[in-house]
Coordinates of C-alpha atoms and ligand atoms in Angstrom, one line a residue:
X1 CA 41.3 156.4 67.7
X2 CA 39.5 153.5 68.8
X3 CA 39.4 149.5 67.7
X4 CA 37.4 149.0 64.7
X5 CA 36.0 145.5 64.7
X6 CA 33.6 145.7 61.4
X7 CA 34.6 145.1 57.7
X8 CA 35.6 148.0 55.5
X9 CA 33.8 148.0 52.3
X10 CA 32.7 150.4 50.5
X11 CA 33.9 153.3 52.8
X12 CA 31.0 151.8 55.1
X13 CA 31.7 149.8 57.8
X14 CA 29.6 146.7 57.8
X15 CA 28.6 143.5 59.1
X16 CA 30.3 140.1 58.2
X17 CA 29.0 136.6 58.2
X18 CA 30.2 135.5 61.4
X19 CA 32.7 137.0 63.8
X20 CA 36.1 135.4 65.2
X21 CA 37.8 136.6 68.3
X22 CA 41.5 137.9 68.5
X23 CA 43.3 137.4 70.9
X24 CA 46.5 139.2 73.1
X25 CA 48.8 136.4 73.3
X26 CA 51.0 137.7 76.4
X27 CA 48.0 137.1 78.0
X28 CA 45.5 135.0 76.5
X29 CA 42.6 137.7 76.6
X30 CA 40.2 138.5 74.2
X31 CA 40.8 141.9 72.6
X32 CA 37.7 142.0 70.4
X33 CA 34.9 139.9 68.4
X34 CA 36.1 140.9 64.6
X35 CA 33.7 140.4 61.9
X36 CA 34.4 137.9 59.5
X37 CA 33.8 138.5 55.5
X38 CA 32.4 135.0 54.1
X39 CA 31.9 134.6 50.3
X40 CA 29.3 137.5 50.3
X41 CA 31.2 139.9 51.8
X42 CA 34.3 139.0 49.6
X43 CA 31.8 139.7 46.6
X44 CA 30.8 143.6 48.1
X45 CA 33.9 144.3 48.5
X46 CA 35.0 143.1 44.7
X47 CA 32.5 145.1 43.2
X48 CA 32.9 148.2 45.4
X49 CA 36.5 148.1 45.0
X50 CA 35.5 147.5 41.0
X51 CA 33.4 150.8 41.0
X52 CA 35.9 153.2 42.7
X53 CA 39.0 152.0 40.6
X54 CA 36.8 152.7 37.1
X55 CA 35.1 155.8 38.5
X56 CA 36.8 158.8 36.9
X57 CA 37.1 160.2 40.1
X58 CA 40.0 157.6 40.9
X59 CA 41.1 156.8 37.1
X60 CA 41.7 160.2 36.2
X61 CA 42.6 161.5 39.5
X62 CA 45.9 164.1 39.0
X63 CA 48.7 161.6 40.3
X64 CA 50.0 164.3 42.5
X65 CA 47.1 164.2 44.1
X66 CA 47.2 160.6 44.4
X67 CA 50.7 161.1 45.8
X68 CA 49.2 163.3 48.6
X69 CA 46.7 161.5 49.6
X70 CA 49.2 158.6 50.3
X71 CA 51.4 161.6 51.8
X72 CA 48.9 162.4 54.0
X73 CA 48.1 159.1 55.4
X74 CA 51.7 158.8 56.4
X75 CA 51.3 161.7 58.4
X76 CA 47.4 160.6 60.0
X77 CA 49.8 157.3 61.0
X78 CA 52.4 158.9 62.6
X79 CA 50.3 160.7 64.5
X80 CA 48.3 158.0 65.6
X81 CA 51.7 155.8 65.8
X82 CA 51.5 155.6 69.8
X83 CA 47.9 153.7 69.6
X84 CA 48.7 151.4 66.4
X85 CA 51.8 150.5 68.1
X86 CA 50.1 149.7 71.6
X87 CA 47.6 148.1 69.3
X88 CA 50.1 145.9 66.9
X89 CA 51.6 144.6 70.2
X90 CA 48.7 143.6 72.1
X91 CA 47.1 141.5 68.8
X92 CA 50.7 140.1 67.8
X93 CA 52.6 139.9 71.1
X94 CA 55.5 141.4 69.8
X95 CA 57.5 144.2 72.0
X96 CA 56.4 147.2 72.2
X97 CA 60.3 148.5 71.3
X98 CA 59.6 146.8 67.8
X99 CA 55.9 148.0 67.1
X100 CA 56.9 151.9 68.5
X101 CA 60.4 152.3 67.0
X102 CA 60.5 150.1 63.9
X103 CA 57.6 148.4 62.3
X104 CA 55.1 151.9 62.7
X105 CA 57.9 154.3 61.9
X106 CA 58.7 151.9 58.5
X107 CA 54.5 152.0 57.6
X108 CA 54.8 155.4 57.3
X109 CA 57.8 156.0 55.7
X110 CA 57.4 153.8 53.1
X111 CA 53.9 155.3 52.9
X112 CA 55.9 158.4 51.9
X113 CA 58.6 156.5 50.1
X114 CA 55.8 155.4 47.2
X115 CA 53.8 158.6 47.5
X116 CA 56.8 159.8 45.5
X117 CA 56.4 157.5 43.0
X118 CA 53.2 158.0 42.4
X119 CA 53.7 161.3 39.7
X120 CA 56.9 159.2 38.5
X121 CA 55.4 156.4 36.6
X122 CA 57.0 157.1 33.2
X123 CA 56.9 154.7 29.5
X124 CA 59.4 154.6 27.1
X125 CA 59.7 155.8 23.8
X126 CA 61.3 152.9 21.5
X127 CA 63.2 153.2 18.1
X128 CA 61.2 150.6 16.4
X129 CA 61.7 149.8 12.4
X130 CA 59.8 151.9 9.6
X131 CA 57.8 154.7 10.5
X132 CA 56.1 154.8 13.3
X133 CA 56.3 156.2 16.9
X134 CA 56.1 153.3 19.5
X135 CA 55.9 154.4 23.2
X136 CA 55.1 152.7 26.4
X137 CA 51.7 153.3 28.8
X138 CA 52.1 152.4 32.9
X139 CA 48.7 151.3 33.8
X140 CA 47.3 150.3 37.1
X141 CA 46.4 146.3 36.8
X142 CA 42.9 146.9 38.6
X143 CA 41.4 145.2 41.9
X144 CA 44.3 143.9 43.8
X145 CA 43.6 141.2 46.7
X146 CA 46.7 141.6 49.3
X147 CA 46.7 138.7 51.7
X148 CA 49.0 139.6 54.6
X149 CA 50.3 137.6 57.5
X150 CA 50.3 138.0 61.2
X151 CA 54.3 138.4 61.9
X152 CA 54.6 142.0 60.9
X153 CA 51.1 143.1 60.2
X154 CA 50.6 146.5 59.4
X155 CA 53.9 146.6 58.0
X156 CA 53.5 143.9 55.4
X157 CA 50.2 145.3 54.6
X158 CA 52.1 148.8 54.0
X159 CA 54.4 147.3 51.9
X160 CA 51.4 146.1 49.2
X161 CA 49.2 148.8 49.6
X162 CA 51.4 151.7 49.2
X163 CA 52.6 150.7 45.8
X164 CA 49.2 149.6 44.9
X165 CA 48.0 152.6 45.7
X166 CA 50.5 154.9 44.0
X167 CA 49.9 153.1 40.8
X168 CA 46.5 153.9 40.9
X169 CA 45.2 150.8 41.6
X170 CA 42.0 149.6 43.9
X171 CA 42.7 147.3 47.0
X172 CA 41.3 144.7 49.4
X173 CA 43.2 144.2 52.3
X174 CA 42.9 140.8 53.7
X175 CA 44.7 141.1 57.2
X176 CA 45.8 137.6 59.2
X177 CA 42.7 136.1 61.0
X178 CA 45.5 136.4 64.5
X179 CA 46.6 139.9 63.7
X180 CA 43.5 142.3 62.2
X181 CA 43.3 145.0 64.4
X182 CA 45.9 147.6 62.9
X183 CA 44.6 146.9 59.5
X184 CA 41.1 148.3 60.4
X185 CA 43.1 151.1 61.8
X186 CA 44.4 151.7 58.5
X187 CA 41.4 151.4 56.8
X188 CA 39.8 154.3 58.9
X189 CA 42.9 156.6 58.2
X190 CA 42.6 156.0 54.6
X191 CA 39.3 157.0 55.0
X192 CA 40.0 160.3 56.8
X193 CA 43.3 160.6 54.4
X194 CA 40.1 161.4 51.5
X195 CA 40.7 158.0 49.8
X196 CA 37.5 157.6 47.5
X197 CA 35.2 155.2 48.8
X198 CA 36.4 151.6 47.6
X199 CA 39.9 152.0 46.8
X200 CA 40.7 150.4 50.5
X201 CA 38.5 147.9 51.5
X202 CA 40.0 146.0 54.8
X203 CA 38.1 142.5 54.9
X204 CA 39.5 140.4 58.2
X205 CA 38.9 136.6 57.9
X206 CA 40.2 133.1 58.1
X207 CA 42.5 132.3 55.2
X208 CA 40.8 129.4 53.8
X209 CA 37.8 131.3 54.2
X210 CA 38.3 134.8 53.2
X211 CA 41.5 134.7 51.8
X212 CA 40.5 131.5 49.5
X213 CA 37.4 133.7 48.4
X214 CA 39.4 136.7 47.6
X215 CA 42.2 134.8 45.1
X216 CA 39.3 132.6 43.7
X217 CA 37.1 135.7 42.9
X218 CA 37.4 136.1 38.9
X219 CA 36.6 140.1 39.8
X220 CA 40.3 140.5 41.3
X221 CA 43.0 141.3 39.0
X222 CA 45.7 140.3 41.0
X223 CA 47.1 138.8 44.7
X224 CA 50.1 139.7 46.5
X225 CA 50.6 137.5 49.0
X226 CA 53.0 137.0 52.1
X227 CA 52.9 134.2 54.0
X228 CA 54.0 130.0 54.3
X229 CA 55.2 128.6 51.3
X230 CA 52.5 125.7 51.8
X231 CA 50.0 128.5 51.9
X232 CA 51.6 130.2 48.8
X233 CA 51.4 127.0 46.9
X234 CA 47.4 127.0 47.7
X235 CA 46.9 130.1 46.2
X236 CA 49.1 129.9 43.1
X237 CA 47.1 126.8 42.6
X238 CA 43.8 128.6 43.4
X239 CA 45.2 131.8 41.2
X240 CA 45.5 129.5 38.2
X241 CA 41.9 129.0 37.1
X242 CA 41.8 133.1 36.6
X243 CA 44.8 132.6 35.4
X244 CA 45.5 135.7 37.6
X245 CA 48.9 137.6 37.9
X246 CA 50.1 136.9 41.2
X247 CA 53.5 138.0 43.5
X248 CA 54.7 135.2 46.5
X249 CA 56.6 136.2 49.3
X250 CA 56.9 132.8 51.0
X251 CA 59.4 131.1 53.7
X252 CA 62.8 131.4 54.4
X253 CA 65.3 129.4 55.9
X254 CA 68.0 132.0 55.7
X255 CA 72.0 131.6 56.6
X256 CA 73.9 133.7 58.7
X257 CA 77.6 133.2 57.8
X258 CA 80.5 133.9 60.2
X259 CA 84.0 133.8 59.2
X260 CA 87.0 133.3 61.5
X261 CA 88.7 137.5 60.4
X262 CA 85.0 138.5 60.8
X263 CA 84.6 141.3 64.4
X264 CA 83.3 138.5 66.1
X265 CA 81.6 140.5 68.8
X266 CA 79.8 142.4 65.7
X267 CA 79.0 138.8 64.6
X268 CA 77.9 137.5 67.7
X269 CA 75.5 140.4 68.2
X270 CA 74.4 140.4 64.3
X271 CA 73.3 136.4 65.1
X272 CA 71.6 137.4 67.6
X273 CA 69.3 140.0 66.2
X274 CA 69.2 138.0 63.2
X275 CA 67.1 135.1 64.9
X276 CA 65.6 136.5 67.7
X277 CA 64.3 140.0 66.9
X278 CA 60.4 139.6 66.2
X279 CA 60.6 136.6 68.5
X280 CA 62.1 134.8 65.4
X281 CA 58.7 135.1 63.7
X282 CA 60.2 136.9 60.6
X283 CA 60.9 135.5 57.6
X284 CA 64.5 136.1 57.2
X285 CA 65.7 135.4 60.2
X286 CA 68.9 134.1 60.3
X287 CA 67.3 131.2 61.7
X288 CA 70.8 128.6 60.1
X289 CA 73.9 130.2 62.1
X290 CA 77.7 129.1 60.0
X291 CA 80.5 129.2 61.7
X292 CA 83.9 128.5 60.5
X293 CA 85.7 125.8 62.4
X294 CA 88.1 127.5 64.3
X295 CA 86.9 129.6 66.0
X296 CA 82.9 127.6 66.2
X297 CA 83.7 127.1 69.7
X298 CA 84.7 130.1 71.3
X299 CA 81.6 131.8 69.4
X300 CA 79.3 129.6 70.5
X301 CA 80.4 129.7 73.9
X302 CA 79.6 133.7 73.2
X303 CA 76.2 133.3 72.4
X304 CA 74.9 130.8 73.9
X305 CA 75.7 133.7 77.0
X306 CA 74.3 136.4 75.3
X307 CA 71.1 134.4 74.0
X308 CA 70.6 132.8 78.1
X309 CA 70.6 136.7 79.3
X310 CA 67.7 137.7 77.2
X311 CA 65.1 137.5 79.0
X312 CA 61.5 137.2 78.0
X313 CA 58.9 139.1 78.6
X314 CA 56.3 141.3 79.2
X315 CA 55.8 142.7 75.3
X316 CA 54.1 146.4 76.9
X317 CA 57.1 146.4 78.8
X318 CA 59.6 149.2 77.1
X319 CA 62.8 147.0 78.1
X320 CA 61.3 143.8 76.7
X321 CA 63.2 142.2 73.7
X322 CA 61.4 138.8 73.3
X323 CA 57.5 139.5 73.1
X324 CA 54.9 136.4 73.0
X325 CA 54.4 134.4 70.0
X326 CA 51.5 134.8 68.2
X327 CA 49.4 132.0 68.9
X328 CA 49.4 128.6 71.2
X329 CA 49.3 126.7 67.7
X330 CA 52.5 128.3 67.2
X331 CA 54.1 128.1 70.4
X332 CA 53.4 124.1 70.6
X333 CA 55.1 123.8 66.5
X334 CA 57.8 125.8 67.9
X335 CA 58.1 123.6 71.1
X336 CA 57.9 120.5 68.7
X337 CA 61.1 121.6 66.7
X338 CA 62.9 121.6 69.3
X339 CA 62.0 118.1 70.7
X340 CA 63.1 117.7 66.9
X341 CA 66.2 119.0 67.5
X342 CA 66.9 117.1 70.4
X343 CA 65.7 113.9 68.4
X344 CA 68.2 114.2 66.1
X345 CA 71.0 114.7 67.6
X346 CA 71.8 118.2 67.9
X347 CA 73.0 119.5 71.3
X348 CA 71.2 122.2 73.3
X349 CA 73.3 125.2 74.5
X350 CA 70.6 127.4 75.5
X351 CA 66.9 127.4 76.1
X352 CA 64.5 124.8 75.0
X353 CA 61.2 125.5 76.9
X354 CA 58.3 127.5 77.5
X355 CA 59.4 130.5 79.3
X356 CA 57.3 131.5 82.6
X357 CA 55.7 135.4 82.2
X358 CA 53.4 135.6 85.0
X359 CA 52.0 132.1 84.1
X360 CA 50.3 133.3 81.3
X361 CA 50.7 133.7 77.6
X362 CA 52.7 132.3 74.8
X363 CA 55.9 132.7 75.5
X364 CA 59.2 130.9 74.3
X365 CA 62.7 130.9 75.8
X366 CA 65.7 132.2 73.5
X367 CA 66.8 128.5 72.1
X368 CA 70.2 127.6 70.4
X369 CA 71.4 124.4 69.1
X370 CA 74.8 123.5 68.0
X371 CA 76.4 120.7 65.9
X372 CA 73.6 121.0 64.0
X373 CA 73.7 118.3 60.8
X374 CA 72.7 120.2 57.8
X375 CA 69.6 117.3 56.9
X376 CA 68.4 117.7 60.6
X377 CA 64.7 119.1 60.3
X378 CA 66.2 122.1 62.5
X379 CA 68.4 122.9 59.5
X380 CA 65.8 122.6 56.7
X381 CA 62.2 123.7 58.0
X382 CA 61.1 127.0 58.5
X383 CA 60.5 127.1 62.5
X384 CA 59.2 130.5 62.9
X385 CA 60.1 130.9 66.5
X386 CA 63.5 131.7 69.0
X387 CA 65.2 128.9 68.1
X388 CA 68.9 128.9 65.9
X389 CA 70.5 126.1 64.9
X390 CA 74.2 126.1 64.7
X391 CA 76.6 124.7 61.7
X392 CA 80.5 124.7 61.4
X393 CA 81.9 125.4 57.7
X394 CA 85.4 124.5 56.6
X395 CA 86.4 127.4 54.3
X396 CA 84.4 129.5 51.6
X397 CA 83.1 127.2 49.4
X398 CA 82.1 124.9 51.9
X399 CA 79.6 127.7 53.8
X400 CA 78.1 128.3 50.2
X401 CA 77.8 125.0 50.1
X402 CA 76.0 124.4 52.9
X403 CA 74.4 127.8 52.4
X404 CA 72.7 127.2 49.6
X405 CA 71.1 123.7 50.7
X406 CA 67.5 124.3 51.1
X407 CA 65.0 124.6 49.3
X408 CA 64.4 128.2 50.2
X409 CA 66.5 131.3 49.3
X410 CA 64.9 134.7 51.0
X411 CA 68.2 136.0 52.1
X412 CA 71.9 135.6 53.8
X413 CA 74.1 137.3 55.9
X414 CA 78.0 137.4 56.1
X415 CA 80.3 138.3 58.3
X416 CA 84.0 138.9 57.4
X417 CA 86.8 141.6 56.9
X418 CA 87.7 140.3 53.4
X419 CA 85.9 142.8 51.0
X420 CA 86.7 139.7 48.5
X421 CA 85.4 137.1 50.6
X422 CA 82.3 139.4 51.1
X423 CA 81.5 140.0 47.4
X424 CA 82.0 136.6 46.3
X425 CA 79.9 135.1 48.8
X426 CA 76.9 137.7 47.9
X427 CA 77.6 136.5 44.5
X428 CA 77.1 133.0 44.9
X429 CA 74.0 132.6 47.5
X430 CA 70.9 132.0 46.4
X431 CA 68.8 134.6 47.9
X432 CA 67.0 137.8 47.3
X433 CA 68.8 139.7 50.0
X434 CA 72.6 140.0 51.6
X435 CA 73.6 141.3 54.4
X436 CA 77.3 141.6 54.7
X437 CA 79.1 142.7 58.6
X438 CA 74.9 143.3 59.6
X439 CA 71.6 141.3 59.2
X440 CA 67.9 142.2 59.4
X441 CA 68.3 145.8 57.7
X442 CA 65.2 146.8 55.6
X443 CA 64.3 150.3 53.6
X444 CA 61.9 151.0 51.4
X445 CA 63.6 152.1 48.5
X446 CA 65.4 148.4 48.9
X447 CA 63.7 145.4 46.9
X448 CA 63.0 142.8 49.3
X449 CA 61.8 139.1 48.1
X450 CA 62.7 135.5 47.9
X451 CA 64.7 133.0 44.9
X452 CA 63.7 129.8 44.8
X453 CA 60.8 128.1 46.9
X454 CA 60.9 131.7 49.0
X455 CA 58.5 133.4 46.2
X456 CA 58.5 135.6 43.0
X457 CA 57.9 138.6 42.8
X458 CA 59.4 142.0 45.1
X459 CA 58.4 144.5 47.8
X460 CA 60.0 147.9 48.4
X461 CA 61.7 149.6 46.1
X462 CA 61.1 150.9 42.6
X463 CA 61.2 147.2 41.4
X464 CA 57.8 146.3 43.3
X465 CA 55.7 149.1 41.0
X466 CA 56.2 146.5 38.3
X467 CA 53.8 144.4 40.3
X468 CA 51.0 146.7 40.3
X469 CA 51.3 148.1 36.8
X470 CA 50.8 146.7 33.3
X471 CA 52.8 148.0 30.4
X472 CA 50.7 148.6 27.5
X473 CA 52.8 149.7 24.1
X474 CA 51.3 151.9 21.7
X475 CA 52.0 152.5 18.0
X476 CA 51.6 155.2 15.9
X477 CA 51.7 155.5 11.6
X478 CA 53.5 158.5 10.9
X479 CA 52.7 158.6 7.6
Ligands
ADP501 P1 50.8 130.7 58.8 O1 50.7 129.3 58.4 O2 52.1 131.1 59.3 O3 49.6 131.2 59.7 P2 49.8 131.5 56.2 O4 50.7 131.5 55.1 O5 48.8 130.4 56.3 O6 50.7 131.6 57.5 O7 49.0 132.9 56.3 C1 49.3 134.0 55.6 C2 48.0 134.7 55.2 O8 47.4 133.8 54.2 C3 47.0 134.9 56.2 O9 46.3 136.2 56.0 C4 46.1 133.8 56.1 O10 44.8 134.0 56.5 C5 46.1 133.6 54.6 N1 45.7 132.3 54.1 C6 45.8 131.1 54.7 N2 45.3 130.1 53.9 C7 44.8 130.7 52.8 C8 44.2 130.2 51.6 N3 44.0 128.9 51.4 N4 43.9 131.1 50.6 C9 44.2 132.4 50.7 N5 44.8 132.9 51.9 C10 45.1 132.0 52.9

């Protein structure tokens, strides 16, 4: 394979209205020009994607047919796995270790996951009163705009095409302006999988260009969106003239509970994983660490060592943990919350600078706070970046409590040895996902999306085909 630096429509590859550069941010090189769609090309791609969902050729394709062609892009991506990993990490900055062994080998087993579905897409039949038969159609919704962001790209954009695509609907990929290299690579897979023409249309672009374009178009039947929650509110607000049906996965400021019975090693290592895997640029990171009082010191003490011997690095490097982040823009927001931090009062352990790599790049040290105050902006905004901010708890109540105050609710993790302790705390957090004695675990027959300002909506799972089907309900006299 090779980089692909044109726009997808149409199963042609084609111009844009402009072109943007993206760039490796371990080093600060250009990889490529990429094209850009403006308005125009938003509109092609629309209508292409349009004509292949209606032709027959799509509509009435045999879904086990549709399932294999999904099947077999899994298989064109895992053999092209070693070049869209090296690729991922040189657009994103992420290590090499996460694009080879996690976020490829997930694209294409949840490509394979939803292949399964796609000959599975059963109705009902409902006892309704008097004399009729009433039963229930699963229809694909139509053209659906998927706006994906730059922290896990080709796996985000995986987990909306792949259901859209196994419910037989048409989509238009619309890949982060930082991060739209492996999404072309898609595209061209898709291509070679024997996709029709216009059922994946990849359309790289600025968000408030493109991505406004694509939700505003009155031709697409539905967004999914991942991304901010400021973003999110944009294009629910954007999605509303349609009105069109729309699915948020947005921001997280997610808790990492430790109790004093928890295996506190376990613990230790789970908080670490849990806020600095994917450089902290992941949604639900653990990014709010509770510990219970007695024993807050002696685990911090723990790892604040542990966090001060990862070292940053080198992302192409196979030993490297903590990659680049994405973007300077980024690394300076990140750098200001934890001036933040220090503002207010919390007290650095570990950390809290720009890390030297060879004097180049975007690069982060591993940060930790402790006595963090629960109103301290370290406690309440999303900081997308390697920085934790540490919180004592006084029993069970009080860590759901504190737990639960934020406006977002993406998901939790909690360590303990009391089964009881466990359940009830699962029960009472606000978030979409819980992790109990382990954190950052994913599959893609798990739903995966956010309560409160985190989104509507879910990914992964059998629960996320009811975003990209319609449920029509037919009746029929018997008499
Ligand atoms: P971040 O702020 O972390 O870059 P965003 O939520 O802005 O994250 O980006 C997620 C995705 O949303 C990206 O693909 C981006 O281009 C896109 N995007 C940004 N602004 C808009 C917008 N106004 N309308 C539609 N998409 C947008």
């Amino acid at each position: 394979m090779e980089l692909r630096t044109r726009l997808l429509i149409g199963g042609e590859w084609t111009d844009g209205s402009g072109r943007f550069a993206t760039v490796n941010p371990a080093t600060e090189e250009t990889i490529a020009e990429v094209e850009e769609a403006g308005e125009a090309e938003v509109d092609a791609a629309v209508r292409s994607a349009r004509e292949a969902f209606e032709n027959p050729k799509w509509r009435h394709m045999d879904p086990h047919r549709r399932s294999a062609l999904l099947w077999k892009l899994a298989d064109l991506v895992e053999q092209n796995a070693a070049f869209i990993a090296e690729t991922e990490t040189r657009d994103n900055g992420k290590p090499l270790f996460e694009s080879a062994k996690v976020d490829i080998p997930f694209v294409v087993a949840n490509l394979r996951y939803f292949a399964g579905w796609a000959d599975k897409l059963t109705g009902d039949v409902i006892p309704v009163s008097g004399d009729f038969l009433n039963y229930t159609l699963r229809e694909p919704i139509g053209v659906v705009g998927a706006i994906v962001p730059w922290n896990f790209p080709l796996n985000i954009a995986s987990w909306k095409l792949a259901p859209a695509l196994a419910c037989g609907n048409a989509v238009i990929l619309k890949p982060a302006e930082q991060t739209p290299l492996t999404a072309l690579l898609l595209g061209e897979l898709a291509l070679e999988a024997g996709f029709p023409p216009g059922i994946l249309n990849v359309i790289p672009g600025r968000g408030p260009v493109t991505g406004q374009a694509l939700v505003a178009h009155p031709g697409v039947d539905k967004i999914c969106f991942t991304g901010s929650t400021e973003t999110g509110r944009k294009v629910m607000q954007t999605a509303a003239a349609g009105p069109k049906k729309i699915s948020l996965e947005l921001g997280g400021k997610s808790p990492n509970v430790v109790f004093a019975d928890a295996d506190l090693d376990a613990a230790v290592k789970g908080a670490i994983t849990g806020i600095f895997y994917g450089k902290g640029e992941v949604c639900a990171a653990g990014s709010r660490l509770l510990v219970e009082r007695s024993v807050h010191e002696a685990f911090v003490e723990k790892l604040a060592e542990r966090a001060a011997s990862m070292t940053v690095g080198d992302p192409t490097d196979a030993k490297t943990r903590i990659g680049a982040l994405v973007s300077a823009e980024q690394r300076d927001k990140v750098l200001r919350y934890i001036d933040y931090g220090r503002e207010d009062g919390a007290r650095l352990v570990t950390g809290g600078g720009r890390a030297d790599v060879g004097g180049k790049g975007y690069f982060v040290e591993a940060t930790v706070f402790d006595e963090v105050d629960s109103g301290m902006r370290i406690a309440q905004e999303e900081i997308f970046g390697p920085v934790l901010a540490t919180l004592a708890f006084e029993d069970l109540d009080d860590a759901i409590d504190i737990a639960n105050r934020t406006i977002y609710g993406l998901a939790a993790g909690v360590w303990t040895r009391d089964i009881g302790k466990a359940h009830r705390f699962a029960r009472e957090v606000q978030a979409g996902t819980v992790w109990v004695n382990t954190y950052n675990r994913y599959d893609p027959a798990s739903p995966f999306g956010g309560f409160k300002q985190s989104g509507f909506g879910r990914d992964l799972g059998e629960v996320a085909l009811q975003e990209y089907t319609q449920t029509k309900s037919v009746w029929v006299a018997l008499d």
